[in-house]
Amino acid sequence: MATPVGWSQGGSGSVCLAFDQLRDVIEAQEELIHQLRNVMFLQDENFVSKEEFQAVEKKLVEEKAAHAKTKVLLAKEEEKLQFTLGEVEVLSKQLEKEKLAFEKALSSVKSRALQESSKKDQLITKCNEIESHVIKQEDILNGKENEIKELQQVISQQKEIFRNHMSDFWIQKQQENYMVQVLDQKHKKASGMRQTWSCQCSREK
């Protein structure tokens, strides 16, 4: 922002200080003028010399001129003060507006952060639940695999036993067949001998 003519960079505090100082000067000048008037009034009542009167009158004129200049300077400082106060008010409103916007944005960010934190907690809980479920499933699968291995061992043992039984059965079957053949041969031989014996007996009769 551009600096007004006659405006110092001290800010509103410097302007207020200058304003107070000028006001004190004006009050002091007005008091001096009042005293000079009282002196002139007293001089009207008492005889004074022309030189003294002229000196006092000259001093009064000078003080009036200085007082007028001070009033002009005070008016300028008042104008600067009003301008500064206007700027301060505008900046204060702008600052308040920015503050409200910042608080709104901050509230929105906090709300979003809480939501994200809640989502994160929910995801962590869900992941923990899934992980626990997976561990349980793995335990179940491991148990099933162990059962399958045990069953495979049982089946292998049963196969071996079956093979042994089949081998024993085959041997027994072979033995039985051999015995049947031997008995059959003996039976046939005995039958032949009986027929021969029968024929001989018939001839003898």
XYZ file of C-alpha atoms in Angstrom:
205
model
C 0.000 0.000 0.000
C 1.338 3.461 -0.912
C 2.427 5.745 1.912
C 0.372 9.015 2.085
C 2.131 12.373 1.828
C 3.608 13.341 5.186
C 3.028 9.829 6.453
C 5.720 8.271 8.635
C 6.516 4.552 8.644
C 6.080 4.361 12.412
C 2.555 2.975 12.110
C -0.596 4.023 13.903
C 1.227 4.058 17.267
C 3.663 6.749 16.040
C 0.784 8.814 14.633
C -1.116 8.659 17.908
C 2.035 9.677 19.795
C 2.615 12.617 17.459
C -1.047 13.565 17.814
C -0.794 13.565 21.626
C 2.406 15.609 21.508
C 0.841 18.214 19.211
C -2.191 18.407 21.428
C 0.064 19.055 24.440
C 1.900 21.772 22.486
C -1.397 23.446 21.539
C -2.611 23.323 25.115
C 0.687 24.862 26.283
C 0.422 27.559 23.596
C -3.156 28.337 24.532
C -2.101 28.606 28.172
C 0.720 30.987 27.210
C -1.657 33.082 25.093
C -4.031 33.231 28.018
C -1.193 34.366 30.277
C -0.108 37.006 27.744
C -3.646 38.308 27.556
C -3.703 38.553 31.312
C -0.415 40.449 31.198
C -1.811 42.821 28.564
C -4.927 43.287 30.635
C -2.816 44.109 33.660
C -0.686 46.420 31.541
C -3.810 48.251 30.447
C -4.556 48.913 34.078
C -0.970 49.755 34.999
C 1.260 51.982 33.021
C 3.915 50.251 30.978
C 6.422 51.515 28.553
C 5.824 51.349 24.813
C 8.833 49.132 24.311
C 7.564 46.582 26.798
C 4.133 46.672 25.252
C 5.516 46.204 21.737
C 7.711 43.355 22.902
C 4.790 41.651 24.547
C 2.572 42.317 21.536
C 5.220 40.940 19.161
C 5.604 37.865 21.307
C 1.841 37.404 21.319
C 1.729 37.658 17.512
C 4.523 35.123 17.232
C 2.774 32.791 19.616
C -0.477 33.152 17.652
C 1.372 32.393 14.413
C 3.062 29.374 15.992
C -0.283 28.325 17.409
C -1.905 28.575 13.970
C 0.891 26.516 12.435
C 0.511 23.963 15.180
C -3.236 23.783 14.528
C -2.588 23.215 10.820
C -0.053 20.521 11.670
C -2.507 19.031 14.131
C -5.235 18.970 11.461
C -2.862 17.155 9.104
C -1.946 14.687 11.815
C -5.627 14.166 12.604
C -6.242 13.469 8.919
C -3.368 10.989 8.909
C -4.736 9.427 12.078
C -8.209 9.028 10.583
C -6.685 7.544 7.425
C -4.608 5.136 9.532
C -7.599 4.185 11.650
C -9.545 3.475 8.434
C -6.718 1.296 7.185
C -6.522 -0.488 10.523
C -10.264 -1.153 10.409
C -10.021 -2.541 6.858
C -7.034 -4.691 7.797
C -8.794 -5.863 10.955
C -11.852 -6.938 8.937
C -9.608 -8.665 6.406
C -7.696 -10.370 9.206
C -10.932 -11.513 10.843
C -12.160 -12.839 7.506
C -8.895 -14.716 6.941
C -9.011 -15.994 10.519
C -12.523 -17.382 9.997
C -11.459 -18.962 6.702
C -8.398 -20.486 8.383
C -10.465 -21.827 11.286
C -12.944 -23.309 8.819
C -10.159 -24.920 6.791
C -8.499 -26.173 9.981
C -11.781 -27.653 11.197
C -12.250 -29.358 7.823
C -8.707 -30.763 7.943
C -9.212 -32.001 11.510
C -12.503 -33.629 10.530
C -10.870 -35.292 7.519
C -7.949 -36.422 9.685
C -10.364 -37.976 12.204
C -12.232 -39.738 9.400
C -8.987 -41.055 7.903
C -7.830 -42.152 11.356
C -11.140 -43.957 11.896
C -10.830 -45.625 8.472
C -7.261 -46.614 9.293
C -8.353 -48.146 12.609
C -11.168 -50.021 10.854
C -8.750 -51.318 8.204
C -6.263 -52.402 10.874
C -9.055 -54.215 12.745
C -10.267 -55.860 9.529
C -6.724 -56.889 8.569
C -6.200 -58.371 12.026
C -9.462 -60.301 11.702
C -8.479 -61.578 8.233
C -5.019 -62.499 9.476
C -6.540 -64.375 12.424
C -8.952 -66.160 10.057
C -6.082 -67.077 7.713
C -4.059 -68.446 10.629
C -7.054 -70.560 11.701
C -7.531 -71.797 8.126
C -3.826 -72.651 7.919
C -4.090 -74.584 11.176
C -7.119 -76.450 9.780
C -5.293 -77.169 6.505
C -2.222 -78.368 8.370
C -4.458 -80.659 10.419
C -6.100 -81.980 7.230
C -2.696 -82.533 5.640
C -1.575 -84.449 8.710
C -4.776 -86.554 8.543
C -4.174 -87.193 4.848
C -0.597 -88.277 5.552
C -1.824 -90.617 8.289
C -4.488 -92.024 5.948
C -1.899 -92.480 3.228
C 0.269 -94.393 5.695
C -2.729 -96.540 6.682
C -3.566 -97.164 3.019
C 0.043 -98.090 2.305
C 0.003 -100.498 5.230
C -3.330 -101.959 4.073
C -1.964 -102.356 0.549
C 1.050 -104.201 1.919
C -1.190 -106.383 4.052
C -3.463 -107.004 1.041
C -0.483 -107.945 -1.091
C 0.658 -110.360 1.601
C -2.872 -111.801 1.871
C -3.082 -112.155 -1.908
C 0.257 -113.907 -1.970
C -0.824 -116.263 0.826
C -4.180 -116.803 -0.890
C -2.484 -117.629 -4.190
C -0.148 -120.080 -2.537
C -3.061 -121.661 -0.678
C -5.052 -121.801 -3.903
C -2.189 -123.497 -5.676
C -1.880 -125.945 -2.844
C -5.600 -126.650 -2.935
C -5.497 -127.179 -6.698
C -2.558 -129.536 -6.305
C -4.385 -131.474 -3.611
C -7.493 -131.691 -5.786
C -5.439 -132.988 -8.694
C -3.706 -135.549 -6.501
C -6.985 -136.681 -4.977
C -8.600 -136.802 -8.390
C -5.796 -138.927 -9.745
C -6.034 -141.230 -6.764
C -9.773 -141.439 -7.180
C -9.466 -142.298 -10.853
C -6.811 -144.875 -10.120
C -8.965 -146.442 -7.396
C -11.992 -146.476 -9.714
C -9.966 -148.237 -12.404
C -8.792 -150.819 -9.975
C -12.366 -151.450 -8.795
C -13.556 -151.948 -12.376
C -10.741 -154.374 -13.085
C -11.525 -156.323 -9.959
C -15.185 -156.471 -10.848
C -14.497 -157.826 -14.327
C -12.216 -160.576 -12.976
C -14.849 -161.643 -10.506
C -17.436 -161.978 -13.240
C -15.221 -164.175 -15.361
C -14.555 -166.544 -12.519
C -18.215 -167.129 -11.951
